Coordinates of C-alpha atoms in Angstrom, one line a residue:
M20 CA 0.0 0.0 0.0
S21 CA 2.9 2.3 0.7
E22 CA 4.0 1.9 -2.9
G23 CA 0.6 3.0 -4.3
W24 CA -1.1 -0.4 -4.6
H25 CA -4.8 -0.8 -3.9
V26 CA -5.2 -4.0 -1.8
F27 CA -8.4 -6.1 -1.4
R28 CA -8.4 -9.0 1.1
S29 CA -10.4 -12.2 0.7
L30 CA -13.3 -12.6 3.2
S31 CA -13.8 -16.3 2.7
P32 CA -11.4 -19.2 3.2
S33 CA -12.7 -20.7 0.0
C34 CA -11.6 -17.9 -2.3
P35 CA -9.0 -18.9 -4.9
C36 CA -6.5 -16.3 -3.7
D37 CA -5.8 -14.2 -0.6
L38 CA -5.4 -10.8 -2.1
V39 CA -6.2 -8.8 -5.2
V40 CA -4.0 -5.8 -5.8
F41 CA -3.8 -3.2 -8.5
K42 CA -2.4 0.1 -9.5
D43 CA -4.0 0.1 -12.9
L44 CA -7.6 -0.9 -13.0
D45 CA -7.0 -2.9 -16.2
N46 CA -4.4 -5.2 -14.5
P47 CA -5.5 -6.8 -11.2
I48 CA -3.0 -9.2 -9.7
R49 CA -4.0 -12.2 -7.7
V50 CA -1.7 -12.8 -4.7
E51 CA -1.5 -16.0 -2.6
V52 CA 0.1 -15.4 0.9
K53 CA 2.0 -18.4 2.3
T54 CA 4.2 -19.1 5.2
A55 CA 7.7 -19.8 4.0
Y56 CA 11.0 -21.1 5.4
I57 CA 14.6 -20.4 4.2
R58 CA 16.4 -23.7 3.9
H59 CA 20.1 -24.2 4.8
G60 CA 21.1 -23.9 1.1
G61 CA 19.3 -20.5 0.8
D62 CA 16.3 -21.8 -1.2
I63 CA 12.8 -20.9 -0.1
F64 CA 10.3 -23.7 1.0
V65 CA 6.6 -22.9 0.5
S66 CA 3.8 -25.3 1.2
M67 CA 1.5 -25.1 -1.8
E68 CA -2.0 -26.5 -2.6
K69 CA -2.8 -27.2 -6.2
H70 CA -6.3 -25.6 -6.3
N71 CA -5.2 -22.0 -5.7
V72 CA -5.3 -19.5 -8.5
Y73 CA -2.7 -16.8 -8.3
D74 CA -0.3 -14.6 -10.3
V75 CA 2.2 -14.0 -7.5
I76 CA 3.1 -15.8 -4.2
A77 CA 3.9 -13.7 -1.2
A78 CA 6.2 -16.0 0.8
V79 CA 6.3 -14.7 4.4
T80 CA 9.3 -15.7 6.6
N81 CA 10.0 -14.7 10.1
D82 CA 11.5 -11.3 9.1
Q83 CA 10.9 -10.8 5.4
V84 CA 8.4 -11.1 2.5
F85 CA 9.5 -12.5 -0.8
Y86 CA 7.4 -12.3 -4.0
I87 CA 7.6 -15.0 -6.5
S88 CA 5.9 -15.0 -9.9
A89 CA 3.6 -17.9 -10.6
R90 CA 5.7 -18.5 -13.8
H91 CA 8.5 -19.7 -11.5
M92 CA 6.4 -22.1 -9.4
S93 CA 5.6 -24.9 -11.8
G94 CA 4.2 -27.0 -8.9
S95 CA 7.4 -26.9 -6.9
T96 CA 7.5 -26.1 -3.2
I97 CA 11.2 -25.2 -3.3
I98 CA 12.1 -22.0 -5.0
P99 CA 15.6 -20.9 -5.6
M100 CA 16.4 -17.6 -3.9
S101 CA 17.3 -16.2 -7.3
K102 CA 13.7 -16.3 -8.4
A103 CA 12.4 -14.4 -5.3
V104 CA 12.3 -10.6 -5.1
T105 CA 11.4 -8.2 -2.3
K106 CA 9.1 -5.8 -4.3
L107 CA 5.7 -6.9 -5.7
A108 CA 6.2 -4.9 -8.9
D109 CA 9.5 -6.8 -9.6
A110 CA 7.7 -10.1 -9.3
I111 CA 5.0 -9.0 -11.7
N112 CA 7.6 -7.9 -14.3
Q113 CA 9.9 -10.9 -14.0
P114 CA 10.5 -12.7 -17.3

């Protein structure tokens, strides 16, 4: 929100994503918020469920939030740190 995003929170546990955010009304982004752990090798572990629909994962650790584009998930629960960014806009624009 401090970077100009409009944030809408899910009110039901059965919603396909946790947040919908946008700056531009034509491009809403679906965000799934998950607890994450940094593994000893530096990779990020995120427990994922297959039924969720999202564009970006917000992986929340004890002291930081990492954003990971859905393009980098491919069903994996272990994400290399090189695929994680600390700004939502960077995750949306990741190739």
